[in-house]
Every structure is written in structure tokens, then in C-alpha cells.
Short mmCIF file of C-alpha atoms in Angstrom, two decimals:
data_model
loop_
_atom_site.label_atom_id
_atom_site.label_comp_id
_atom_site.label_asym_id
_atom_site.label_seq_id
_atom_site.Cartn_x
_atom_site.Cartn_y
_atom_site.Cartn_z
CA UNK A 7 254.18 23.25 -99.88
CA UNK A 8 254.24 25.57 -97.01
CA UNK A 9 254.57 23.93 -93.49
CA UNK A 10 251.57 26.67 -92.07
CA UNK A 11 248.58 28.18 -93.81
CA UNK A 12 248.81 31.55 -95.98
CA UNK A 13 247.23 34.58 -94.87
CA UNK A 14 245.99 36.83 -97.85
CA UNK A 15 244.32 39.96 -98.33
CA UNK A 16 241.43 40.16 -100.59
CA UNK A 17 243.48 40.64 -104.06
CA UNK A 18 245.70 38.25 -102.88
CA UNK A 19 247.27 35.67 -105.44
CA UNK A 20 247.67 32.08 -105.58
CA UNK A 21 249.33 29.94 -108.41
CA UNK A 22 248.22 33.20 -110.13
CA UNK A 23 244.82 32.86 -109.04
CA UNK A 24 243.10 36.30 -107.89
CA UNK A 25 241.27 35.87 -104.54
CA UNK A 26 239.46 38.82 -104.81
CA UNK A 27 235.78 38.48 -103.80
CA UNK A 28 232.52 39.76 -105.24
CA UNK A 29 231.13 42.89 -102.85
CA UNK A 30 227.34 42.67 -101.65
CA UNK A 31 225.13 46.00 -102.10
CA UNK A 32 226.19 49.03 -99.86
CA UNK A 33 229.47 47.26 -99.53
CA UNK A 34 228.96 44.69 -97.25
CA UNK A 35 231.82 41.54 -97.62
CA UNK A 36 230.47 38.45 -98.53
CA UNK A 37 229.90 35.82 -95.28
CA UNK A 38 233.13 34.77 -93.65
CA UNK A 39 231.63 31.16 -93.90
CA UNK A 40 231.68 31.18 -97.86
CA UNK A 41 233.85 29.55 -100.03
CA UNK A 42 235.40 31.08 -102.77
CA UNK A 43 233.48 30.91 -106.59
CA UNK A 44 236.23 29.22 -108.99
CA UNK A 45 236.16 28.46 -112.11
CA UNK A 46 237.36 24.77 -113.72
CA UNK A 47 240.54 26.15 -115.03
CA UNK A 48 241.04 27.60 -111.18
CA UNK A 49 240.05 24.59 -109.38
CA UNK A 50 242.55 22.52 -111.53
CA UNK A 51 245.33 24.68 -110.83
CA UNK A 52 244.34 24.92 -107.11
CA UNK A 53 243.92 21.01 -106.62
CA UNK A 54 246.50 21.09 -104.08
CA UNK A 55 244.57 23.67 -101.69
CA UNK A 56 241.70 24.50 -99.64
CA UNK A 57 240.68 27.94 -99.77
CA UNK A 58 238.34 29.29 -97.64
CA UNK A 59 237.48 32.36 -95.38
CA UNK A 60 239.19 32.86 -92.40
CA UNK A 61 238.13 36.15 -90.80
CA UNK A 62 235.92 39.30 -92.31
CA UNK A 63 235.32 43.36 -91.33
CA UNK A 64 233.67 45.89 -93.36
CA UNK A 65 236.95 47.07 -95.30
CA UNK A 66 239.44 43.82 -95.63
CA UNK A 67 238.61 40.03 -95.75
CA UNK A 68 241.50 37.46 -95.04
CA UNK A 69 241.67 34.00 -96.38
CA UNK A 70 244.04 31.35 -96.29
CA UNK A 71 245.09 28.54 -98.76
CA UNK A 72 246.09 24.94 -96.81
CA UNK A 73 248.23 22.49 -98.15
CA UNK A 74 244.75 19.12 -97.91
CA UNK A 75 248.09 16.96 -97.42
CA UNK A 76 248.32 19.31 -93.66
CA UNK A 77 244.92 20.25 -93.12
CA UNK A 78 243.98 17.64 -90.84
CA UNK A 79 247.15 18.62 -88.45
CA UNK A 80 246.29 22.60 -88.04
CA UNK A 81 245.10 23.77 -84.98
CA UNK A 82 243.67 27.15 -85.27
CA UNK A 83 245.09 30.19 -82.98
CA UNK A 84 242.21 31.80 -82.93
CA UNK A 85 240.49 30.66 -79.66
CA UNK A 86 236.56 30.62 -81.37
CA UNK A 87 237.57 28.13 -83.52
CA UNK A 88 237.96 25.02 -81.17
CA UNK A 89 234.91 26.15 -79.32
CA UNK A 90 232.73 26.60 -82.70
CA UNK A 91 233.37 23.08 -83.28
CA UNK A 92 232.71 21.59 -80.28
CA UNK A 93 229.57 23.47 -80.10
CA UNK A 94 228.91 21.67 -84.09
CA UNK A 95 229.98 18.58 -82.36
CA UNK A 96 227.29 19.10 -79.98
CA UNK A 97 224.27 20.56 -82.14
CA UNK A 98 225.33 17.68 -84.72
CA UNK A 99 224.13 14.91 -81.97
CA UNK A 100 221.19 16.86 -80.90
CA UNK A 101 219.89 17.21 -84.57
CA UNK A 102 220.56 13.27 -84.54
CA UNK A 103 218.70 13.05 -81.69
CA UNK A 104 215.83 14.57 -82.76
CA UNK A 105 216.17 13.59 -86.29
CA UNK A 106 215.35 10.17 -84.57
CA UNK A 107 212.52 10.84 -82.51
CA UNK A 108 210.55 12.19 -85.21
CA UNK A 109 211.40 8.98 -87.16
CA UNK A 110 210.02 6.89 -84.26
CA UNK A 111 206.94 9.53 -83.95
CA UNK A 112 206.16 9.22 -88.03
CA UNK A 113 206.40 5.37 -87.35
CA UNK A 114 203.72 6.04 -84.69
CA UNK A 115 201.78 8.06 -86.88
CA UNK A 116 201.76 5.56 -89.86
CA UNK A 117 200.89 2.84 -87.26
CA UNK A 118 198.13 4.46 -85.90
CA UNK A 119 196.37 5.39 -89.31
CA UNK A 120 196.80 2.01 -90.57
CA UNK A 121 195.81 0.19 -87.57
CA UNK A 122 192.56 2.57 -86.90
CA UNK A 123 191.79 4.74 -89.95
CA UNK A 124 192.85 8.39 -90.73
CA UNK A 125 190.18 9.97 -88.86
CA UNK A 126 191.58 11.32 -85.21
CA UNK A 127 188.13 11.95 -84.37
CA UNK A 128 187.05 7.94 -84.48
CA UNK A 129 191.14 6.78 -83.82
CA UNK A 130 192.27 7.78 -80.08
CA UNK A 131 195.28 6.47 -81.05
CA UNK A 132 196.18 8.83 -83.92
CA UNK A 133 194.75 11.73 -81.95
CA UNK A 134 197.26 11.01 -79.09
CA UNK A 135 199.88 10.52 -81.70
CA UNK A 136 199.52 13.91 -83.66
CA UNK A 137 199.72 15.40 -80.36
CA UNK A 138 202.98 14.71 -79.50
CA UNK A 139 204.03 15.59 -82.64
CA UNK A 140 203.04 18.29 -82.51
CA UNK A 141 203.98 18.55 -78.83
CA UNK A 142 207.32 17.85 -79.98
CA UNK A 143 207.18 20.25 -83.05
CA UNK A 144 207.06 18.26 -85.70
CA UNK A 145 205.76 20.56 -89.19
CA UNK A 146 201.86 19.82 -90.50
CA UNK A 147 203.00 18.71 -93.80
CA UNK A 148 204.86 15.85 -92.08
CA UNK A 149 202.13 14.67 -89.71
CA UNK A 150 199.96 14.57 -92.70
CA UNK A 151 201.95 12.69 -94.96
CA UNK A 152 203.17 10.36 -92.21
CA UNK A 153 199.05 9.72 -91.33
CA UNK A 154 198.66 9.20 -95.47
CA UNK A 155 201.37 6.96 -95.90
CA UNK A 156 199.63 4.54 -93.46
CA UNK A 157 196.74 4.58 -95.65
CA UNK A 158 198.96 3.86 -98.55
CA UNK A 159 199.50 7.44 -100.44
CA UNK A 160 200.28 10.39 -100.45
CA UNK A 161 198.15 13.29 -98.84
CA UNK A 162 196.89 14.51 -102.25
CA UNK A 163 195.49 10.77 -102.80
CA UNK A 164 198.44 9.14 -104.99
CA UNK A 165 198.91 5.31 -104.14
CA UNK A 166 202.53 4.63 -102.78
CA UNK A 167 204.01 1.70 -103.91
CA UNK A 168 205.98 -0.79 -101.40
CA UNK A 169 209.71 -1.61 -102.68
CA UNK A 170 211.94 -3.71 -100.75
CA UNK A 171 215.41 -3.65 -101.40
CA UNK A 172 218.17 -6.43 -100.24
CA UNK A 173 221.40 -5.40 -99.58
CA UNK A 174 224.76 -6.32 -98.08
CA UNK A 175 226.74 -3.37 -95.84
CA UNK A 176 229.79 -3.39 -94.14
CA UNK A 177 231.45 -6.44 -92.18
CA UNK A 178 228.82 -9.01 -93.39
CA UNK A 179 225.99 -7.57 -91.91
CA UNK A 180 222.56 -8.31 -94.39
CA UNK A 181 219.77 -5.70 -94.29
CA UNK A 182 216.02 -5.75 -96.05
CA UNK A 183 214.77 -2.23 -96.42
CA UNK A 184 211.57 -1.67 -97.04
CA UNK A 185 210.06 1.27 -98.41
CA UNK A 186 206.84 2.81 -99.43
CA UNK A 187 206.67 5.50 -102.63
CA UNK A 188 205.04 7.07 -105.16
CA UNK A 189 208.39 6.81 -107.62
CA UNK A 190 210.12 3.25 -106.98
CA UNK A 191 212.94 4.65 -109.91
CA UNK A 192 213.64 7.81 -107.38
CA UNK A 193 213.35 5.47 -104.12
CA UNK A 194 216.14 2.48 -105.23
CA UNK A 195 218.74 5.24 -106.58
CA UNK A 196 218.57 7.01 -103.66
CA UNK A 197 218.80 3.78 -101.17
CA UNK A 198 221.25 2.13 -103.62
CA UNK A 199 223.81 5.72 -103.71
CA UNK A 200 223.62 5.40 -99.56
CA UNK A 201 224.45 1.63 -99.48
CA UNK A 202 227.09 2.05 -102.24
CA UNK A 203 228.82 5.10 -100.17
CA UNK A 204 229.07 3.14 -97.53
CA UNK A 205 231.05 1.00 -99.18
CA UNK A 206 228.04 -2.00 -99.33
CA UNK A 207 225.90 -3.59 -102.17
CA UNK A 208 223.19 -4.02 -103.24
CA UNK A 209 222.18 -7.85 -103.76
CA UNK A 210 220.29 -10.93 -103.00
CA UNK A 211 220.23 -11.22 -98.96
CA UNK A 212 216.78 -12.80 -98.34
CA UNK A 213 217.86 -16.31 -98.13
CA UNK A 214 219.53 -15.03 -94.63
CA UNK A 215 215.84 -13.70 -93.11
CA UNK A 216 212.27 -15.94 -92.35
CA UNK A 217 209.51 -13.81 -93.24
CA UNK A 218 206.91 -13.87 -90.54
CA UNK A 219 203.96 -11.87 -89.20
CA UNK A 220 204.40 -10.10 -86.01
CA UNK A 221 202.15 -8.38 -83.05
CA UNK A 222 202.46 -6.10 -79.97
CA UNK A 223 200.13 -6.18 -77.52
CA UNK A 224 200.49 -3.57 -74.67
CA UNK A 225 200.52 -6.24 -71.83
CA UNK A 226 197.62 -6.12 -69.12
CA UNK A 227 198.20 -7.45 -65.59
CA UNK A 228 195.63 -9.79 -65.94
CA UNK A 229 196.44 -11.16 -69.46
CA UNK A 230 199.81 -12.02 -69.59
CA UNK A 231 201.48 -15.22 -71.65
CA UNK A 232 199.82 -17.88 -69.59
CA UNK A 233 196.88 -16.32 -70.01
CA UNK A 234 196.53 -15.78 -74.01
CA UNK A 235 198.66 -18.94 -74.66
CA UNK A 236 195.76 -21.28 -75.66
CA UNK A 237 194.28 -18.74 -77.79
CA UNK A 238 197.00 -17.29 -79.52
CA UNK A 239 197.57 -21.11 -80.94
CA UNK A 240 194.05 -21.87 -81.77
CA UNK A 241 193.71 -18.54 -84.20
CA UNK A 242 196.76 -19.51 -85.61
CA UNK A 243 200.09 -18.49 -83.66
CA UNK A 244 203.67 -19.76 -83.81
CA UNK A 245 205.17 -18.39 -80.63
CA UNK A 246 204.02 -16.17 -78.14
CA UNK A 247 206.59 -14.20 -75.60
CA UNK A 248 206.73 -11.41 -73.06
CA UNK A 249 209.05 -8.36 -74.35
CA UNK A 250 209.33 -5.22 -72.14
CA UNK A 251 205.85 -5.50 -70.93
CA UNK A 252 204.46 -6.27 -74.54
CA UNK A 253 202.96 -9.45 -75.64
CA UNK A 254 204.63 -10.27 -78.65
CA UNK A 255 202.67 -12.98 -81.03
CA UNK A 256 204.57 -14.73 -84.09
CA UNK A 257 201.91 -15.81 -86.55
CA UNK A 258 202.49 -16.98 -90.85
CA UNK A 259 202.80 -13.84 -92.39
CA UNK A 260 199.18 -14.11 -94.31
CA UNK A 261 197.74 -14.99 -90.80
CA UNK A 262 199.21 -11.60 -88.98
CA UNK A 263 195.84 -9.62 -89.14
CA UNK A 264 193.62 -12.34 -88.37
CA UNK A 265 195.06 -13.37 -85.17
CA UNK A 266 195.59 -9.79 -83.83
CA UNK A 267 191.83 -8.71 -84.14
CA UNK A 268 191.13 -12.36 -82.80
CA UNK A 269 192.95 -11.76 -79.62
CA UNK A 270 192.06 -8.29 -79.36
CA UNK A 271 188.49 -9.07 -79.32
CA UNK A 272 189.33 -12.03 -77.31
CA UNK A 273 190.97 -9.96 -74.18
CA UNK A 274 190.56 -6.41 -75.24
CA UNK A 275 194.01 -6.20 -75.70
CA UNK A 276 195.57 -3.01 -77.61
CA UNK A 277 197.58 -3.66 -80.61
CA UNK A 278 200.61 -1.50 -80.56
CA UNK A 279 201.78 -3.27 -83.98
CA UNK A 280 200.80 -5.89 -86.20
CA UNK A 281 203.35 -6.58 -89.16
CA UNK A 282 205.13 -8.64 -91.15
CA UNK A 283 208.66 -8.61 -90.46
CA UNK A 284 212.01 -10.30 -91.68
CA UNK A 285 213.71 -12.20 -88.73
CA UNK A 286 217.22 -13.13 -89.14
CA UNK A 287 217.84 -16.86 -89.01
CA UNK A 288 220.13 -17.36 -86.22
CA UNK A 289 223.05 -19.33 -87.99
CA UNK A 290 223.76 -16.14 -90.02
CA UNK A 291 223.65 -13.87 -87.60
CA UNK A 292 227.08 -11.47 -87.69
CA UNK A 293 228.67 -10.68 -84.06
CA UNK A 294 229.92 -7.09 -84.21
CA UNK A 295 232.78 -5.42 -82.14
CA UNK A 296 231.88 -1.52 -80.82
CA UNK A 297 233.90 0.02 -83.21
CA UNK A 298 231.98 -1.99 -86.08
CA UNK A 299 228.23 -1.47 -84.83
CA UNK A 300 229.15 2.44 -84.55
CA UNK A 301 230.05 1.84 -88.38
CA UNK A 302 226.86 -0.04 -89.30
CA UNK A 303 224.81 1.98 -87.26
CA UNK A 304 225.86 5.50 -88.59
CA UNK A 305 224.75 3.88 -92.36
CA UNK A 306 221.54 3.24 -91.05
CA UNK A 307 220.56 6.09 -89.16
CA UNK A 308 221.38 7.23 -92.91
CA UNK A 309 218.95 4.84 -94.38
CA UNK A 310 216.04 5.95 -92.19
CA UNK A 311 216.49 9.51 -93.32
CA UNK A 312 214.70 8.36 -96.24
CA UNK A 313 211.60 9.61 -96.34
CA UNK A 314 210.28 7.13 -97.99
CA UNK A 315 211.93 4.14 -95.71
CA UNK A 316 209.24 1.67 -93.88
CA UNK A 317 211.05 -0.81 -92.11
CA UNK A 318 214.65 -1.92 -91.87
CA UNK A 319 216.36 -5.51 -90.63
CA UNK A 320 219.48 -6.52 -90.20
CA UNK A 321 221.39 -9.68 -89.17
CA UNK A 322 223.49 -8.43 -86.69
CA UNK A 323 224.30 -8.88 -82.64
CA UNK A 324 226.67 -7.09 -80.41
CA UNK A 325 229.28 -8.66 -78.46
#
């Protein structure tokens, strides 16, 4: 193999292969961006390149054929390539970014419909909620399927189904991932094709969680843990704690409603959430280096790409 990539005219050959390219109407050369259209037989005989376009005008296109062995050590001369990818690099975390504030804002929006009803005109909450989104430019069809997922279907009135799926991902760390659907078949390929890329599994991994119900309160000065203590145990509670100015309450899992509207009508507290979550028992929680939580968490910012992805817990800490 060649120590430096081959340049090649259109009609170029190699390993006898043709690179001529299909013309667009009036002439125009295909995008410099596109790869090249090869047969079975072609890519067989080319398994030991990468061919792709390199540069494009109205008369020639150029293309060169890299050794895959080498391609990770060439450094381009042209001086738009390093600056194209850093400006990839860039859009790539910005599309992350906002890839995850719409998953917090569909959270919001599922919350909100669930908690007070579909209806923006009877649930302030909601209303405030669709208006970020679409503050924040989220599409219609998403705000509306996010507000009838809440109510458990889909916006043309099909029941979703909840499927939880148990799985193990890399360096020990146990995950539950919840999901809600209208085809469970469609949901647990898709989850089980991410887990299984990332070189996980799926299998048993509730024995490592406690199931247990769950509620936010957005904390008032005047009600505070002192204050809703008594309460909180006589409807029912297991814990209750201070969390960056929430009032978090632990109840039994069946008890999770009944408490919340209890204590709401109690103190006029506002519920932020009330669910039923899987907490990690603390003797099986996995300590992570950096390097390994950058690992783990690139899987599931993966998993809650899912559209049809609820909740997710894991069993891991950071150092």
C-alpha cells in the first residue's frame, strides 16, 4: 500500500475499478461530500480502501483512495479541512446540547399533562411548559405527543404501553430503562441494539435497585422539612429531605400519589414530580473513574434519544 493518498481524475482506476461518476442534469458534478456508488463485486475488491471525494469544479472531480490501515494518520494539506472539523466538533456538542434540553423540556411536558390534565387552559403548568418549548423551538408534533404520552398514548388516541427493560453496560454499571410505546416488539430491539453496541447486555439487574415512590415539592420559605415532617409520616412517608431547594418525600411505591395530593392540600405545596423510581441500593453501587463515566454517559445520552424512553437509573457514583 501506498505511504500517501492517491489523487485521481474522474475515469481514474483502482484495482481496475472505474471511478467515474454519474453527471447531474445540465452537467452539474455530483456533491463533493458523496461517496462513490459500488457495486458488491467492487466493494470486495476495494476492501482495503476508502474512497471518497476530495475536491469538485464544474469540469473535473478528484478523489482519492486511502490505505483504512493509514487513514487515521493523514493530515490533510488543504487548510479547510482541519477547520471543517473543528467546526463539526463544535456543531456536534451544540446539537448534544440541545438534543438534551428538549429531552428535559418533553420530560416537563409529560409531567405536566400527567400531573394536571392535557388541557393548558385548566393546567398553568402545561401552559408555561409548551411555552418554552416553543420558546425554545421545539416542532408542534413533538409538544403534542410529549403532552399525549403523559396521558398514556399517542396524539391520535392509541394507548402506549410501559416496558421496562434491565440491563447491564459497561464497567458494572446496572441500568432500568423504562419506556412507554405503542409497539413494545419495536421499543426492546431498538434499546437492546444500543445496549448491545455498546458492548452491554441485556439481563436481570433489578435485584441491585429498591423500588420506591418519589415527590418534589418546590420548597416554600415557610414550609421547609421541619415543617412538613409530621405530616409527611402520618399520610404515609419513609423519608423526607431538602434537595436544591425541593422537598423531596420517599413514600411505598403504591402510596406515591396519595401522599403528594395529601401534602399538597396540606401546605399548598406544588408538586414538581411524583413517581416511582428505582434507587440503587448502596452496597452495589459502582465508583467510576472520568474516563469511565464519559464512557457510560455517552451510551446513555444514546438511550434517551429514544423516543419512546421514560425514565432511566443507574447504579453508579463518581470518584
Amino acid at each position: 500500500m501506498p505511504d500517501h493518498p492517491l489523487i485521481l481524475r474522474n475515469g481514474g482506476l483502482v484495482n481496475g475499478i472505474s471511478l467515474a461518476v454519474p453527471q447531474k442534469r445540465h452537467g452539474e458534478p455530483q456533491s463533493a461530500n458523496q461517496k462513490l456508488q459500488l457495486t458488491a463485486k467492487q466493494k470486495r475488491s476495494l476492501r482495503e480502501w476508502t474512497i471518497f471525494c476530495l475536491q469538485s469544479d464544474r469540469k473535473t472531480q478528484q478523489y482519492f483512495a486511502w490505505d483504512r490501515g493509514r487513514f487515521r494518520g493523514y493530515s490533510s494539506p488543504h487548510g479547510g479541512h482541519n477547520r471543517w472539523s473543528k467546526i463539526k466538533h463544535d456543531k456536534a456538542k451544540a446539537d448534544a446540547r440541545t438534543s438534551k434540553a428538549r429531552t428535559l423540556m418533553s420530560h416537563e411536558l409529560m409531567t405536566a399533562s400527567r400531573l394536571g390534565g392535557p388541557d393548558p387552559a385548566l393546567n398553568p403548568r402545561l401552559a408555561a411548559a409548551i411555552a418554552n418549548a416553543k420558546k425554545s423551538q421545539m416542532v408542534k408534533l413533538a409538544i403534542e405527543y410529549a403532552i399525549a404520552k403523559g396521558q398514556g398514548k399517542t396524539p391520535g388516541g392509541q394507548a402506549l404501553e410501559p416496558v421496562t427493560i434491565e440491563a447491564m453496560l459497561p464497567h458494572g454499571v446496572a441500568t432500568m430503562i423504562e419506556c412507554l410505546t405503542d409497539n413494545k416488539a419495536r421499543t426492546l430491539s431498538d434499546i437492546r441494539m444500543i445496549v448491545n453496541r455498546a458492548g452491554g447486555t441485556i439481563t436481570p439487574t433489578a435485584f441491585l435497585f429498591e423500588k420506591k415512590g418519589r415527590i418534589s415539592f418546590q420548597e416554600q420559605d415557610k414550609i421547609g422539612v421541619d415543617e412538613a415532617l409530621e405530616e409527611a409520616i402520618d399520610a404515609g412517608a419513609l423519608d423526607i429531605s431538602s434537595e436544591d431547594g425541593k422537598l423531596v418525600v420517599e413514600t411505598p411505591p403504591t402510596d406515591v400519589m396519595e401522599v403528594a395530593q395529601r401534602l399538597q392540600d396540606r401546605f399548598g405545596l406544588r408538586i414538581e414530580k411524583a413517581e416511582v423510581v428505582y434507587d440503587p441500593n448502596e452496597d452495589a453501587l459502582v465508583t467510576l473513574t472520568e474516563e469511565q463515566e464519559e464512557e457510560v454517559g455517552k451510551v446513555l445520552d444514546t438511550l434517551e434519544e429514544d423516543p419512546a424512553l421514560q425514565n432511566l437509573y443507574v447504579n453508579a457514583t463518581s470518584q
